[in-house]
Amino acid sequence: MRPSYPTTPGTFQVDLRGLVDLLSRHLYRSPDVYVRELLQNAVDAIAARRRLEPGVAGAVEIEVVEPADGPPTVVVTDNGIGLTGTELVELLATIGRSSKRGELAQHRDFIGQFGIGLLACFLVADEITVVTRSARDPDAQALCWQGRADGTYDITPVDSDLTAGTRVHLRARTGFEHHLTRDHVLALARRYGGLLTLPIRLGSVQVNNEPPPWDFPALTMEHGRESALAYASRVLDLDPLDAIPLHADGVRGLAFVLPYEPSPAARQDHRVYLRRMLLSESADRLLPDWAFFVRCVIDADDLSPNAARDGFIEDERLARVREQLGRGIRDHLKDLARLWPARLAGIVATHDAGISALAVHDDECLLLFADWLPVDTSLGRMTLGEHARRFGELRFVRRFDDFRQVAPIAAAQGRCVVNGGHVNLSTLLERLAVLRPERRISELDPTEIVDSFADLTAEERSEVADLVRLAETALRSHDVGVQVRAFAPSQMHATLVTNEDSRFRRQLDRTRSVVDGPWSGVLAALPTASAANSQLCLNVANAAVRELARQARQGSIMRVRRAIELLYVQALLLGHHPLRDRELGLLDDVVLGFVEDRG
């Protein structure tokens, strides 16, 4: 039996309409890229002709016709190299073929390379008409290539006023008329080609008459910096904190420091050009991850664009450029630290949370920014650099609640304790201690604050002995020991000192009281709180505590006991410790006792 399928060699058949739909859905972000592709082809054609005729003056003309009774038409004309009949077939009718691919290794003035750019025109038109005359043959006849979205085309000789070059005609397909209106085409031409050096005109309007931002005077000069900031406001709708010049192999541009704090995980959106043709306004992966706080505008000579030409291919050249751009940003920030410290302080103050997050994993970033990172301390907010200049040794507590507990006491003693409870800060300080051991950075156990209090004299211990005995009895069921010391501020009645194990056990007790079901049995098997790990330190420098000691000596047992229980609950609340059921009940009983004036 003969097979029902062909057995001889064949060629792939391309469904052009399906391919265009695929491009529009997955390759190009918008049908508007057709203007970029037309400008790109025109610029590349002129570059090719200039190698044939070095003195030729290149120009691109755009015409928009908007009839009252039909769809608009866009015509783009260049005086570039033009195409022969053979090239029309090979390049326009063969998907993926590019006249530039074989020449890219030798010439760096081509923008495109994939040979699919003309397909973008099918996003807005059902038919493309190309009239061209080759500059390679002075006797060449003008040819007309008409391609249709159904995959058919034809080529015919025509009479044309073109001496050499190419003219592309597009008529809007139904539903895409807006994309070919004059105002829209003018805006797109300015957007994509506004920085090209070739003159581009739409009728009598010069499209590209603005200098690129990377040609502004040196940004160390104030007028150059102001020009760059004005560009960011006008073009990027951004009011940046600073402008940073960027230079790398074949790359130049500016980085603008964002005036708000983005997430370090947020996608970077950079404006990128290839030989001054805009590729994308939302490219990413151009800078190191730690440089998330800047948005850049760059122009590249020889980075390889991806197929959609809205970014660059991830290769060794891009990796090298990325590292060089990152180094340039770091060098600029170092210059700010030396010449304009207030400007750098403003940058770090805005981006400190994100910078801290990255500095934990990037030692170079940590060393660069460490001295400028602001921290909360018992003596107020300051930078780590200021802390180092004023105090030398740095002590920090790991938890917010520990900081709330020790801060007023440390401040009254003139001690500077850093709040390490902010996200990543404790980890950052531990890492900085390894990188810069001369800074003498270490964690502070809250019990050290109590240990620093002066011991009472023998006479003072005798005066508070009855108070300590009553307090220990009152708090024994709560697994809390009692000390009496004199410390500042005198307005503080008492402080509850705990360690990590005590906090865990207290939270465990609190969890047991609210969890039932299968987990209750698991939690019940875990150990309970230990008295050795929690100490209520009464402040004998406080007048109310001294009065309690007097009443304890006089035998006012119930009144002193209720007051001690109240001071214990107060210390729990001030230290943001979780209240267990028995402590909530204790608070209720104490309040009720005072209301009823019992005892």
PDB file of N, CA and C in Angstrom, residues 372-418:
ATOM      1  N   TRP A 372      26.323  55.534  56.310  1.00  0.00           N
ATOM      2  CA  TRP A 372      25.245  56.470  56.003  1.00  0.00           C
ATOM      3  C   TRP A 372      23.876  55.933  56.371  1.00  0.00           C
ATOM      4  N   LEU A 373      23.828  54.682  56.842  1.00  0.00           N
ATOM      5  CA  LEU A 373      22.542  54.097  57.192  1.00  0.00           C
ATOM      6  C   LEU A 373      22.044  54.671  58.518  1.00  0.00           C
ATOM      7  N   PRO A 374      20.802  55.175  58.550  1.00  0.00           N
ATOM      8  CA  PRO A 374      20.260  55.709  59.807  1.00  0.00           C
ATOM      9  C   PRO A 374      19.742  54.586  60.696  1.00  0.00           C
ATOM     10  N   VAL A 375      19.912  54.744  62.008  1.00  0.00           N
ATOM     11  CA  VAL A 375      19.422  53.767  62.975  1.00  0.00           C
ATOM     12  C   VAL A 375      18.775  54.513  64.130  1.00  0.00           C
ATOM     13  N   ASP A 376      17.842  53.834  64.787  1.00  0.00           N
ATOM     14  CA  ASP A 376      17.224  54.370  66.002  1.00  0.00           C
ATOM     15  C   ASP A 376      18.048  53.921  67.200  1.00  0.00           C
ATOM     16  N   THR A 377      18.325  54.844  68.093  1.00  0.00           N
ATOM     17  CA  THR A 377      19.108  54.521  69.287  1.00  0.00           C
ATOM     18  C   THR A 377      18.404  55.084  70.518  1.00  0.00           C
ATOM     19  N   SER A 378      18.907  54.707  71.678  1.00  0.00           N
ATOM     20  CA  SER A 378      18.356  55.226  72.929  1.00  0.00           C
ATOM     21  C   SER A 378      18.608  56.718  73.082  1.00  0.00           C
ATOM     22  N   LEU A 379      19.525  57.263  72.293  1.00  0.00           N
ATOM     23  CA  LEU A 379      19.819  58.694  72.339  1.00  0.00           C
ATOM     24  C   LEU A 379      19.336  59.413  71.090  1.00  0.00           C
ATOM     25  N   GLY A 380      18.429  58.792  70.328  1.00  0.00           N
ATOM     26  CA  GLY A 380      17.871  59.442  69.150  1.00  0.00           C
ATOM     27  C   GLY A 380      18.358  58.802  67.861  1.00  0.00           C
ATOM     28  N   ARG A 381      17.817  59.262  66.755  1.00  0.00           N
ATOM     29  CA  ARG A 381      18.150  58.709  65.444  1.00  0.00           C
ATOM     30  C   ARG A 381      19.458  59.313  64.954  1.00  0.00           C
ATOM     31  N   MET A 382      20.318  58.469  64.425  1.00  0.00           N
ATOM     32  CA  MET A 382      21.613  58.914  63.897  1.00  0.00           C
ATOM     33  C   MET A 382      22.099  57.892  62.890  1.00  0.00           C
ATOM     34  N   THR A 383      23.111  58.262  62.110  1.00  0.00           N
ATOM     35  CA  THR A 383      23.694  57.303  61.173  1.00  0.00           C
ATOM     36  C   THR A 383      24.731  56.449  61.894  1.00  0.00           C
ATOM     37  N   LEU A 384      25.050  55.309  61.290  1.00  0.00           N
ATOM     38  CA  LEU A 384      26.079  54.453  61.891  1.00  0.00           C
ATOM     39  C   LEU A 384      27.431  55.158  61.915  1.00  0.00           C
ATOM     40  N   GLY A 385      27.687  55.979  60.908  1.00  0.00           N
ATOM     41  CA  GLY A 385      28.934  56.731  60.906  1.00  0.00           C
ATOM     42  C   GLY A 385      28.989  57.721  62.055  1.00  0.00           C
ATOM     43  N   GLU A 386      27.887  58.417  62.300  1.00  0.00           N
ATOM     44  CA  GLU A 386      27.837  59.359  63.420  1.00  0.00           C
ATOM     45  C   GLU A 386      28.005  58.622  64.745  1.00  0.00           C
ATOM     46  N   HIS A 387      27.378  57.453  64.862  1.00  0.00           N
ATOM     47  CA  HIS A 387      27.521  56.657  66.086  1.00  0.00           C
ATOM     48  C   HIS A 387      28.982  56.288  66.309  1.00  0.00           C
ATOM     49  N   ALA A 388      29.651  55.870  65.228  1.00  0.00           N
ATOM     50  CA  ALA A 388      31.060  55.475  65.369  1.00  0.00           C
ATOM     51  C   ALA A 388      31.922  56.649  65.830  1.00  0.00           C
ATOM     52  N   ARG A 389      31.644  57.834  65.324  1.00  0.00           N
ATOM     53  CA  ARG A 389      32.439  59.009  65.710  1.00  0.00           C
ATOM     54  C   ARG A 389      32.177  59.415  67.157  1.00  0.00           C
ATOM     55  N   ARG A 390      30.943  59.216  67.629  1.00  0.00           N
ATOM     56  CA  ARG A 390      30.585  59.693  68.970  1.00  0.00           C
ATOM     57  C   ARG A 390      30.839  58.668  70.067  1.00  0.00           C
ATOM     58  N   PHE A 391      30.676  57.383  69.735  1.00  0.00           N
ATOM     59  CA  PHE A 391      30.684  56.389  70.802  1.00  0.00           C
ATOM     60  C   PHE A 391      31.690  55.262  70.603  1.00  0.00           C
ATOM     61  N   GLY A 392      32.184  55.063  69.400  1.00  0.00           N
ATOM     62  CA  GLY A 392      33.117  53.963  69.184  1.00  0.00           C
ATOM     63  C   GLY A 392      32.416  52.634  69.207  1.00  0.00           C
ATOM     64  N   GLU A 393      32.379  51.967  70.361  1.00  0.00           N
ATOM     65  CA  GLU A 393      31.738  50.649  70.463  1.00  0.00           C
ATOM     66  C   GLU A 393      30.238  50.760  70.215  1.00  0.00           C
ATOM     67  N   LEU A 394      29.693  49.765  69.497  1.00  0.00           N
ATOM     68  CA  LEU A 394      28.265  49.752  69.186  1.00  0.00           C
ATOM     69  C   LEU A 394      27.628  48.537  69.838  1.00  0.00           C
ATOM     70  N   ARG A 395      26.622  48.794  70.675  1.00  0.00           N
ATOM     71  CA  ARG A 395      25.844  47.715  71.285  1.00  0.00           C
ATOM     72  C   ARG A 395      24.420  47.805  70.759  1.00  0.00           C
ATOM     73  N   PHE A 396      23.854  46.666  70.395  1.00  0.00           N
ATOM     74  CA  PHE A 396      22.490  46.654  69.853  1.00  0.00           C
ATOM     75  C   PHE A 396      21.682  45.547  70.495  1.00  0.00           C
ATOM     76  N   VAL A 397      20.380  45.750  70.547  1.00  0.00           N
ATOM     77  CA  VAL A 397      19.453  44.698  70.980  1.00  0.00           C
ATOM     78  C   VAL A 397      18.679  44.229  69.758  1.00  0.00           C
ATOM     79  N   ARG A 398      18.317  42.970  69.759  1.00  0.00           N
ATOM     80  CA  ARG A 398      17.789  42.337  68.553  1.00  0.00           C
ATOM     81  C   ARG A 398      16.294  42.568  68.354  1.00  0.00           C
ATOM     82  N   ARG A 399      15.564  42.820  69.441  1.00  0.00           N
ATOM     83  CA  ARG A 399      14.110  42.890  69.343  1.00  0.00           C
ATOM     84  C   ARG A 399      13.609  44.297  69.676  1.00  0.00           C
ATOM     85  N   PHE A 400      12.523  44.678  69.005  1.00  0.00           N
ATOM     86  CA  PHE A 400      11.883  45.961  69.285  1.00  0.00           C
ATOM     87  C   PHE A 400      11.497  46.056  70.756  1.00  0.00           C
ATOM     88  N   ASP A 401      10.914  44.971  71.263  1.00  0.00           N
ATOM     89  CA  ASP A 401      10.441  45.013  72.649  1.00  0.00           C
ATOM     90  C   ASP A 401      11.600  45.183  73.623  1.00  0.00           C
ATOM     91  N   ASP A 402      12.728  44.548  73.344  1.00  0.00           N
ATOM     92  CA  ASP A 402      13.903  44.750  74.199  1.00  0.00           C
ATOM     93  C   ASP A 402      14.359  46.200  74.153  1.00  0.00           C
ATOM     94  N   PHE A 403      14.291  46.793  72.971  1.00  0.00           N
ATOM     95  CA  PHE A 403      14.715  48.188  72.851  1.00  0.00           C
ATOM     96  C   PHE A 403      13.785  49.106  73.641  1.00  0.00           C
ATOM     97  N   ARG A 404      12.490  48.860  73.558  1.00  0.00           N
ATOM     98  CA  ARG A 404      11.544  49.681  74.316  1.00  0.00           C
ATOM     99  C   ARG A 404      11.809  49.564  75.817  1.00  0.00           C
ATOM    100  N   GLN A 405      12.256  48.386  76.215  1.00  0.00           N
ATOM    101  CA  GLN A 405      12.503  48.147  77.633  1.00  0.00           C
ATOM    102  C   GLN A 405      13.761  48.851  78.112  1.00  0.00           C
ATOM    103  N   VAL A 406      14.840  48.756  77.341  1.00  0.00           N
ATOM    104  CA  VAL A 406      16.122  49.268  77.826  1.00  0.00           C
ATOM    105  C   VAL A 406      16.382  50.713  77.429  1.00  0.00           C
ATOM    106  N   ALA A 407      15.686  51.218  76.378  1.00  0.00           N
ATOM    107  CA  ALA A 407      16.018  52.542  75.855  1.00  0.00           C
ATOM    108  C   ALA A 407      15.916  53.650  76.897  1.00  0.00           C
ATOM    109  N   PRO A 408      14.800  53.762  77.650  1.00  0.00           N
ATOM    110  CA  PRO A 408      14.735  54.865  78.613  1.00  0.00           C
ATOM    111  C   PRO A 408      15.782  54.761  79.717  1.00  0.00           C
ATOM    112  N   ILE A 409      16.091  53.528  80.126  1.00  0.00           N
ATOM    113  CA  ILE A 409      17.095  53.343  81.174  1.00  0.00           C
ATOM    114  C   ILE A 409      18.481  53.684  80.637  1.00  0.00           C
ATOM    115  N   ALA A 410      18.780  53.165  79.416  1.00  0.00           N
ATOM    116  CA  ALA A 410      20.083  53.455  78.824  1.00  0.00           C
ATOM    117  C   ALA A 410      20.252  54.942  78.568  1.00  0.00           C
ATOM    118  N   ALA A 411      19.183  55.605  78.086  1.00  0.00           N
ATOM    119  CA  ALA A 411      19.269  57.043  77.808  1.00  0.00           C
ATOM    120  C   ALA A 411      19.537  57.820  79.090  1.00  0.00           C
ATOM    121  N   ALA A 412      18.890  57.416  80.186  1.00  0.00           N
ATOM    122  CA  ALA A 412      19.103  58.116  81.459  1.00  0.00           C
ATOM    123  C   ALA A 412      20.531  57.948  81.945  1.00  0.00           C
ATOM    124  N   GLN A 413      21.180  56.859  81.551  1.00  0.00           N
ATOM    125  CA  GLN A 413      22.574  56.621  81.918  1.00  0.00           C
ATOM    126  C   GLN A 413      23.551  57.199  80.904  1.00  0.00           C
ATOM    127  N   GLY A 414      23.005  57.793  79.815  1.00  0.00           N
ATOM    128  CA  GLY A 414      23.880  58.329  78.772  1.00  0.00           C
ATOM    129  C   GLY A 414      24.454  57.261  77.869  1.00  0.00           C
ATOM    130  N   ARG A 415      23.881  56.071  77.896  1.00  0.00           N
ATOM    131  CA  ARG A 415      24.358  54.964  77.056  1.00  0.00           C
ATOM    132  C   ARG A 415      23.583  54.954  75.750  1.00  0.00           C
ATOM    133  N   CYS A 416      24.284  54.663  74.675  1.00  0.00           N
ATOM    134  CA  CYS A 416      23.662  54.624  73.346  1.00  0.00           C
ATOM    135  C   CYS A 416      23.487  53.171  72.926  1.00  0.00           C
ATOM    136  N   VAL A 417      22.242  52.721  72.905  1.00  0.00           N
ATOM    137  CA  VAL A 417      21.920  51.359  72.491  1.00  0.00           C
ATOM    138  C   VAL A 417      21.156  51.434  71.171  1.00  0.00           C
ATOM    139  N   VAL A 418      21.542  50.641  70.199  1.00  0.00           N
ATOM    140  CA  VAL A 418      20.933  50.664  68.869  1.00  0.00           C
ATOM    141  C   VAL A 418      19.784  49.670  68.815  1.00  0.00           C
TER     142      VAL A 418
END
